Short mmCIF file of C-alpha atoms and ligand atoms in Angstrom, two decimals:
data_model
loop_
_atom_site.label_atom_id
_atom_site.label_comp_id
_atom_site.label_asym_id
_atom_site.label_seq_id
_atom_site.Cartn_x
_atom_site.Cartn_y
_atom_site.Cartn_z
CA UNK A 1 -0.11 -0.01 -0.01
CA UNK A 2 1.38 3.38 -0.86
CA UNK A 3 0.24 6.82 0.80
CA UNK A 4 -1.28 8.86 -2.13
CA UNK A 5 -0.84 12.79 -1.73
CA UNK A 6 -3.84 14.98 -1.50
CA UNK A 7 -3.83 17.15 -4.53
CA UNK A 8 -5.98 20.27 -5.14
CA UNK A 9 -8.00 19.49 -8.18
CA UNK A 10 -10.57 22.31 -7.90
CA UNK A 11 -8.87 24.63 -10.21
CA UNK A 12 -11.30 23.49 -13.82
CA UNK A 13 -9.00 24.70 -15.99
CA UNK A 14 -6.02 22.11 -14.89
CA UNK A 15 -8.19 19.42 -15.75
CA UNK A 16 -7.24 17.69 -19.08
CA UNK A 17 -9.65 17.35 -21.72
CA UNK A 18 -8.55 14.23 -23.02
CA UNK A 19 -5.57 11.69 -22.23
CA UNK A 20 -3.35 9.56 -23.90
CA UNK A 21 -1.85 6.71 -22.70
CA UNK A 22 1.43 5.27 -24.13
CA UNK A 23 4.10 2.49 -23.19
CA UNK A 24 7.64 3.00 -24.46
CA UNK A 25 10.92 1.28 -24.90
CA UNK A 26 11.47 -2.29 -23.30
CA UNK A 27 8.26 -3.81 -22.00
CA UNK A 28 8.04 -4.95 -18.40
CA UNK A 29 5.55 -6.73 -16.34
CA UNK A 30 3.12 -4.21 -14.69
CA UNK A 31 2.77 -2.18 -17.87
CA UNK A 32 -0.97 -3.24 -18.17
CA UNK A 33 -2.24 -2.82 -14.79
CA UNK A 34 -0.49 0.80 -15.30
CA UNK A 35 -2.71 1.49 -18.25
CA UNK A 36 -5.51 0.29 -16.57
CA UNK A 37 -4.89 2.62 -13.76
CA UNK A 38 -4.74 5.59 -15.97
CA UNK A 39 -7.83 4.57 -18.12
CA UNK A 40 -10.13 3.94 -15.21
CA UNK A 41 -9.04 6.98 -13.16
CA UNK A 42 -9.50 9.12 -16.31
CA UNK A 43 -12.92 7.50 -16.94
CA UNK A 44 -14.08 8.18 -13.11
CA UNK A 45 -13.35 11.61 -13.56
CA UNK A 46 -15.19 12.18 -16.78
CA UNK A 47 -12.02 12.46 -18.96
CA UNK A 48 -11.81 10.79 -22.37
CA UNK A 49 -8.76 8.76 -22.82
CA UNK A 50 -6.97 7.10 -25.66
CA UNK A 51 -4.55 4.24 -25.93
CA UNK A 52 -1.75 4.69 -28.08
CA UNK A 53 -0.29 1.59 -30.40
CA UNK A 54 3.48 0.76 -30.31
CA UNK A 55 4.78 3.87 -28.02
CA UNK A 56 5.78 7.15 -29.73
CA UNK A 57 5.70 5.33 -33.23
CA UNK A 58 2.26 5.20 -33.03
CA UNK A 59 1.72 8.60 -31.56
CA UNK A 60 3.65 10.13 -34.42
CA UNK A 61 1.23 8.61 -36.78
CA UNK A 62 -1.97 9.11 -34.67
CA UNK A 63 -2.57 5.24 -34.13
CA UNK A 64 -4.63 5.54 -31.12
CA UNK A 65 -8.22 4.49 -29.77
CA UNK A 66 -10.52 5.81 -27.37
CA UNK A 67 -10.88 3.34 -24.45
CA UNK A 68 -13.57 2.46 -22.48
CA UNK A 69 -13.64 0.80 -19.01
CA UNK A 70 -14.00 -2.51 -20.65
CA UNK A 71 -11.23 -1.76 -22.94
CA UNK A 72 -8.90 -2.68 -19.91
CA UNK A 73 -10.71 -5.74 -18.82
CA UNK A 74 -8.83 -8.80 -17.83
CA UNK A 75 -5.11 -7.39 -18.45
CA UNK A 76 -4.16 -6.59 -14.77
CA UNK A 77 -2.94 -10.03 -14.66
CA UNK A 78 -1.20 -10.29 -18.20
CA UNK A 79 2.39 -9.54 -18.67
CA UNK A 80 4.03 -7.29 -21.41
CA UNK A 81 1.79 -4.44 -22.54
CA UNK A 82 -1.51 -4.78 -24.71
CA UNK A 83 -0.98 -1.68 -26.03
CA UNK A 84 2.39 -3.19 -27.44
CA UNK A 85 5.75 -1.14 -27.39
CA UNK A 86 8.78 0.41 -29.41
CA UNK A 87 12.17 1.61 -29.23
CA UNK A 88 11.68 5.10 -31.36
CA UNK A 89 14.88 6.51 -32.33
CA UNK A 90 12.82 8.93 -34.60
CA UNK A 91 11.45 10.53 -31.63
CA UNK A 92 14.84 12.30 -30.91
CA UNK A 93 13.89 14.46 -33.77
CA UNK A 94 12.20 17.75 -32.69
CA UNK A 95 10.19 17.92 -36.09
CA UNK A 96 8.90 14.38 -35.24
CA UNK A 97 7.85 15.70 -31.76
CA UNK A 98 5.94 18.48 -33.37
CA UNK A 99 4.20 16.15 -35.53
CA UNK A 100 3.16 14.05 -32.64
CA UNK A 101 1.89 17.23 -30.59
CA UNK A 102 -0.28 18.27 -33.90
CA UNK A 103 -1.86 14.69 -34.03
CA UNK A 104 -2.51 15.10 -30.56
CA UNK A 105 -4.26 18.36 -30.61
CA UNK A 106 -6.14 17.49 -33.78
CA UNK A 107 -7.86 14.84 -31.62
CA UNK A 108 -8.37 17.40 -28.77
CA UNK A 109 -5.86 15.60 -26.78
CA UNK A 110 -4.08 17.91 -24.15
CA UNK A 111 -1.89 15.44 -21.92
CA UNK A 112 -0.06 12.28 -22.70
CA UNK A 113 0.80 9.63 -19.99
CA UNK A 114 4.13 7.80 -20.81
CA UNK A 115 5.09 4.65 -19.07
CA UNK A 116 8.59 3.92 -19.84
CA UNK A 117 12.63 3.84 -18.85
CA UNK A 118 14.94 6.94 -18.91
CA UNK A 119 14.88 6.84 -22.72
CA UNK A 120 10.81 7.33 -23.12
CA UNK A 121 10.82 9.63 -20.30
CA UNK A 122 13.48 11.93 -21.84
CA UNK A 123 11.30 11.87 -24.93
CA UNK A 124 8.12 12.99 -22.80
CA UNK A 125 10.32 15.82 -21.30
CA UNK A 126 11.33 17.02 -24.57
CA UNK A 127 7.50 16.73 -26.34
CA UNK A 128 6.22 19.44 -23.44
CA UNK A 129 9.19 21.26 -23.38
CA UNK A 130 8.41 22.15 -26.82
CA UNK A 131 4.82 21.94 -27.57
CA UNK A 132 1.81 22.65 -25.54
CA UNK A 133 0.90 19.33 -24.50
CA UNK A 134 1.35 18.42 -20.92
CA UNK A 135 3.13 14.80 -19.94
CA UNK A 136 3.17 12.65 -16.55
CA UNK A 137 5.89 9.85 -16.69
CA UNK A 138 5.32 6.74 -14.88
CA UNK A 139 8.90 4.33 -14.34
CA UNK A 140 8.26 1.34 -16.29
CA UNK A 141 11.46 -1.12 -16.48
CA UNK A 142 12.62 -3.95 -14.78
CA UNK A 143 16.32 -2.61 -14.38
CA UNK A 144 14.69 -0.30 -11.19
CA UNK A 145 17.70 2.36 -12.62
CA UNK A 146 15.20 5.22 -12.54
CA UNK A 147 16.14 8.59 -10.38
CA UNK A 148 13.01 9.72 -8.21
CA UNK A 149 11.42 6.18 -7.34
CA UNK A 150 12.66 3.82 -4.86
CA UNK A 151 10.93 0.89 -7.28
CA UNK A 152 10.10 0.78 -10.94
CA UNK A 153 7.01 -0.98 -12.35
CA UNK A 154 8.24 -4.40 -13.52
CA UNK A 155 11.60 -4.95 -11.07
CA UNK A 156 9.87 -7.14 -8.45
CA UNK A 157 8.44 -9.57 -11.07
CA UNK A 158 11.67 -9.49 -12.90
CA UNK A 159 13.65 -10.31 -9.64
CA UNK A 160 11.18 -13.15 -8.63
CA UNK A 161 11.55 -14.86 -12.22
CA UNK A 162 15.16 -14.78 -12.14
CA UNK A 163 15.17 -16.03 -8.49
CA UNK A 164 13.00 -18.95 -9.76
CA UNK A 165 15.18 -19.53 -12.46
CA UNK A 166 18.48 -20.16 -10.66
CA UNK A 167 16.65 -22.13 -7.96
CA UNK A 168 16.09 -24.62 -10.57
CA UNK A 169 19.82 -24.03 -12.10
CA UNK A 170 21.01 -24.58 -8.47
CA UNK A 171 19.51 -28.13 -8.37
CA UNK A 172 21.65 -29.12 -11.50
CA UNK A 173 24.70 -27.29 -9.98
CA UNK A 174 24.66 -29.48 -6.57
CA UNK A 175 23.68 -32.51 -8.27
CA UNK A 176 26.83 -32.03 -10.91
CA UNK A 177 28.88 -30.01 -8.28
CA UNK A 178 29.36 -27.61 -11.05
CA UNK A 179 29.76 -23.83 -11.03
CA UNK A 180 27.29 -21.57 -13.08
CA UNK A 181 27.75 -18.12 -14.20
CA UNK A 182 24.22 -16.96 -14.34
CA UNK A 183 23.72 -13.47 -16.27
CA UNK A 184 20.63 -11.51 -15.51
CA UNK A 185 19.34 -8.20 -17.30
CA UNK A 186 19.88 -4.49 -15.93
CA UNK A 187 21.57 -2.42 -18.56
CA UNK A 188 24.67 -1.19 -16.75
CA UNK A 189 22.94 -1.27 -13.56
CA UNK A 190 23.24 -4.00 -10.66
CA UNK A 191 19.93 -3.79 -9.13
CA UNK A 192 18.74 -6.97 -10.59
CA UNK A 193 21.92 -8.90 -9.94
CA UNK A 194 22.32 -7.59 -6.28
CA UNK A 195 18.64 -8.54 -5.35
CA UNK A 196 18.64 -11.68 -7.27
CA UNK A 197 22.08 -12.46 -6.03
CA UNK A 198 20.93 -12.15 -2.22
CA UNK A 199 17.79 -14.03 -2.72
CA UNK A 200 18.94 -16.85 -4.10
CA UNK A 201 22.30 -17.01 -1.97
CA UNK A 202 24.87 -16.70 -4.72
CA UNK A 203 28.33 -17.37 -4.01
CA UNK A 204 29.39 -14.53 -5.82
CA UNK A 205 27.68 -11.01 -7.37
CA UNK A 206 29.49 -9.22 -10.24
CA UNK A 207 27.86 -5.73 -10.98
CA UNK A 208 29.19 -2.83 -13.26
CA UNK A 209 29.16 -0.32 -10.25
CA UNK A 210 32.14 -2.42 -8.90
CA UNK A 211 35.27 -2.98 -11.01
CA UNK A 212 35.38 -6.71 -12.17
CA UNK A 213 38.42 -8.31 -10.03
CA UNK A 214 38.99 -11.28 -12.15
CA UNK A 215 42.12 -12.46 -10.86
CA UNK A 216 40.76 -12.13 -7.23
CA UNK A 217 37.50 -14.39 -8.37
CA UNK A 218 39.75 -16.78 -9.99
CA UNK A 219 41.99 -17.01 -6.88
CA UNK A 220 38.98 -17.62 -4.59
CA UNK A 221 37.49 -20.19 -6.54
CA UNK A 222 40.80 -21.91 -6.71
CA UNK A 223 41.33 -21.55 -3.32
CA UNK A 224 37.94 -23.09 -2.37
CA UNK A 225 38.67 -26.16 -4.64
CA UNK A 226 41.93 -26.70 -3.19
CA UNK A 227 40.23 -26.89 0.44
CA UNK A 228 38.25 -29.47 -0.66
CA UNK A 229 35.22 -27.12 -0.60
CA UNK A 230 32.32 -27.85 -2.78
CA UNK A 231 33.07 -26.68 -6.22
CA UNK A 232 29.17 -26.17 -6.85
CA UNK A 233 28.13 -22.80 -7.19
CA UNK A 234 26.19 -19.57 -8.52
CA UNK A 235 27.81 -16.44 -9.60
CA UNK A 236 25.20 -13.85 -10.56
CA UNK A 237 26.60 -11.42 -13.16
CA UNK A 238 24.73 -8.19 -14.41
CA UNK A 239 24.87 -7.86 -18.01
CA UNK A 240 26.60 -4.56 -18.13
CA UNK A 241 26.44 -2.30 -21.43
CA UNK A 242 25.42 -5.47 -23.38
CA UNK A 243 24.69 -8.83 -23.07
CA UNK A 244 27.26 -11.62 -23.29
CA UNK A 245 29.78 -10.18 -20.65
CA UNK A 246 29.69 -13.78 -19.08
CA UNK A 247 30.93 -15.67 -21.95
CA UNK A 248 34.17 -13.56 -21.48
CA UNK A 249 34.58 -14.02 -17.71
CA UNK A 250 33.84 -17.66 -18.33
CA UNK A 251 36.80 -18.12 -20.56
CA UNK A 252 38.98 -16.37 -18.06
CA UNK A 253 37.79 -18.94 -15.45
CA UNK A 254 38.28 -21.57 -17.83
CA UNK A 255 41.95 -20.48 -17.84
CA UNK A 256 42.23 -21.80 -14.16
CA UNK A 257 40.34 -24.87 -15.17
CA UNK A 258 37.04 -23.91 -13.18
CA UNK A 259 34.90 -24.94 -16.38
CA UNK A 260 32.14 -22.81 -15.44
CA UNK A 261 28.74 -23.31 -17.21
CA UNK A 262 27.16 -20.26 -18.44
CA UNK A 263 23.56 -19.46 -18.35
CA UNK A 264 22.04 -16.00 -19.83
CA UNK A 265 18.52 -15.52 -18.48
CA UNK A 266 18.01 -12.95 -21.16
CA UNK A 267 14.08 -11.94 -21.99
CA UNK A 268 12.75 -14.49 -19.71
CA UNK A 269 13.04 -11.88 -17.21
CA UNK A 270 10.94 -9.34 -19.12
CA UNK A 271 7.76 -11.77 -19.53
CA UNK A 272 5.38 -13.24 -17.26
CA UNK A 273 2.45 -12.05 -15.21
CA UNK A 274 3.17 -9.14 -12.88
CA UNK A 275 3.75 -10.05 -9.05
CA UNK A 276 1.07 -8.80 -6.67
CA UNK A 277 3.38 -6.03 -5.92
CA UNK A 278 3.83 -4.82 -9.06
CA UNK A 279 -0.06 -4.80 -9.75
CA UNK A 280 -0.49 -2.70 -6.72
CA UNK A 281 2.27 -0.20 -7.83
CA UNK A 282 1.04 0.01 -11.27
CA UNK A 283 -2.43 0.53 -10.08
CA UNK A 284 -1.49 3.44 -7.62
CA UNK A 285 1.06 5.09 -10.10
CA UNK A 286 -1.47 4.90 -12.85
CA UNK A 287 -4.22 6.27 -11.12
CA UNK A 288 -2.11 9.02 -9.43
CA UNK A 289 -1.02 9.95 -12.74
CA UNK A 290 -4.42 10.90 -13.83
CA UNK A 291 -4.79 12.76 -10.10
CA UNK A 292 -1.69 14.88 -11.03
CA UNK A 293 -2.74 15.84 -14.15
CA UNK A 294 -6.09 17.34 -12.53
CA UNK A 295 -4.09 19.07 -10.05
CA UNK A 296 -2.06 21.35 -13.10
CA UNK A 297 0.87 19.45 -12.92
CA UNK A 298 2.96 18.71 -15.94
CA UNK A 299 6.67 17.40 -16.83
CA UNK A 300 7.10 15.23 -13.66
CA UNK A 301 7.26 11.56 -13.28
CA UNK A 302 5.07 9.97 -10.37
CA UNK A 303 7.18 7.60 -8.37
CA UNK A 304 7.33 5.99 -5.07
CA UNK A 305 9.94 7.40 -2.11
CA UNK A 306 9.69 6.07 1.55
CA UNK A 307 6.23 4.36 0.85
CA UNK A 308 4.59 7.52 -0.36
CA UNK A 309 3.64 8.71 -3.89
CA UNK A 310 5.86 11.44 -5.52
CA UNK A 311 6.35 13.48 -8.19
CA UNK A 312 10.04 14.49 -9.57
CA UNK A 313 10.37 17.02 -12.21
CA UNK A 314 11.53 14.99 -15.46
CA UNK A 315 14.73 17.10 -15.91
CA UNK A 316 15.95 15.84 -12.66
CA UNK A 317 15.17 12.17 -13.88
CA UNK A 318 17.27 12.82 -16.93
CA UNK A 319 20.00 14.35 -15.22
CA UNK A 320 20.62 12.20 -12.29
CA UNK A 321 21.75 8.37 -12.22
CA UNK A 322 19.90 6.59 -9.48
CA UNK A 323 22.65 5.03 -7.08
CA UNK A 324 22.87 1.36 -6.04
CA UNK A 325 22.56 1.25 -2.34
CA UNK A 326 26.00 0.32 -1.68
CA UNK A 327 25.06 -1.14 1.89
CA UNK A 328 22.80 -3.71 0.18
CA UNK A 329 25.87 -4.79 -2.00
CA UNK A 330 28.07 -4.99 1.37
CA UNK A 331 25.36 -7.03 3.10
CA UNK A 332 25.71 -9.28 -0.01
CA UNK A 333 29.41 -9.86 0.30
CA UNK A 334 28.64 -10.42 4.12
CA UNK A 335 26.22 -13.25 2.81
CA UNK A 336 29.13 -14.99 0.71
CA UNK A 337 30.58 -18.00 2.48
O1 LIG B 401 16.13 -1.60 -20.10
C1 LIG B 401 15.40 -3.20 -19.91
C2 LIG B 401 16.05 -3.93 -20.80
O2 LIG B 401 15.50 -5.17 -20.70
C3 LIG B 401 17.39 -4.04 -20.10
O3 LIG B 401 17.84 -4.92 -18.94
C4 LIG B 401 18.42 -4.90 -21.37
O4 LIG B 401 19.63 -4.32 -21.41
C5 LIG B 401 17.53 -4.36 -22.22
O5 LIG B 401 16.03 -4.17 -22.29
C6 LIG B 401 17.09 -5.21 -23.69
O6 LIG B 401 16.49 -4.59 -24.84
P1 LIG B 401 16.11 -5.28 -26.11
O7 LIG B 401 15.10 -6.45 -25.82
O8 LIG B 401 15.69 -4.15 -26.98
O9 LIG B 401 17.43 -5.87 -26.68
#
């Protein structure tokens, strides 16, 4: 349960005439309940709401449909995004953003709710900075790497999915006394790896926030072997800037005859039914987005901070990197054998 702020929505000019909602960038579990939250809250307040297909790509060409309450029935439990998503490099062009704003104005839409990661929120900020369209961003990414919110929509589900997969790998690792390097997602950030590593009792966690010390890792693993400790184990590796880093680490461990097996979990972490936690978070953020619009807000992202729904200006979201809690990582190290 998140504490929602009491916002003043008594100024009639603040209420949007019509809202468009879109999902953008990598999909994540929880996008559907977030869309549902926006649609149902808008209808509750008597505001028209349109669902945009394929993120900014659909916005540019006006591919959107007006939604009613039943448009979002039976989606709260579904993974992915029923509006579909897209990475849209064309939206980096101001002329293309102008075109999108004109499409919205033609349809009488004056506000957009964008659900996505940092690239998508940057697009939202630029759209409103250059055009007379209001925007509210919601943090939707499994990576949890968005400033201004303790949690992003999809992170909890992705962590649970990876933990479930690694629990299975652990069975094989124990049976065959083998070492596994398991690569998890989280472009350039170690949130998923750290949480997953703690939750599945990993023997080691490798994340981009800390320099990779391959010699120290080899030394420890060889030493464990010499001391007769079980050679079975799980090392969770964050993918870093691009997937596949684990294959290189495995090559280096092989030089010491450690013979690790590599498992890259990949997109399995992005799919699946959202966890109960993600459904509640997404529903609170989706409905709050409409509250904030009706209270006159623009150019902010709505997130959660210390259990409370809180807005942060989008330019701050773009300018700041969310830092991994060092204490959490230190705690993970404490838990290693
Ligand atoms: O940002 C979400 C994410 O799933 C990252 O963890 C991953 O690096 C990236 O998207 C993969 O993107 P794509 O599916 O476009 O290859």
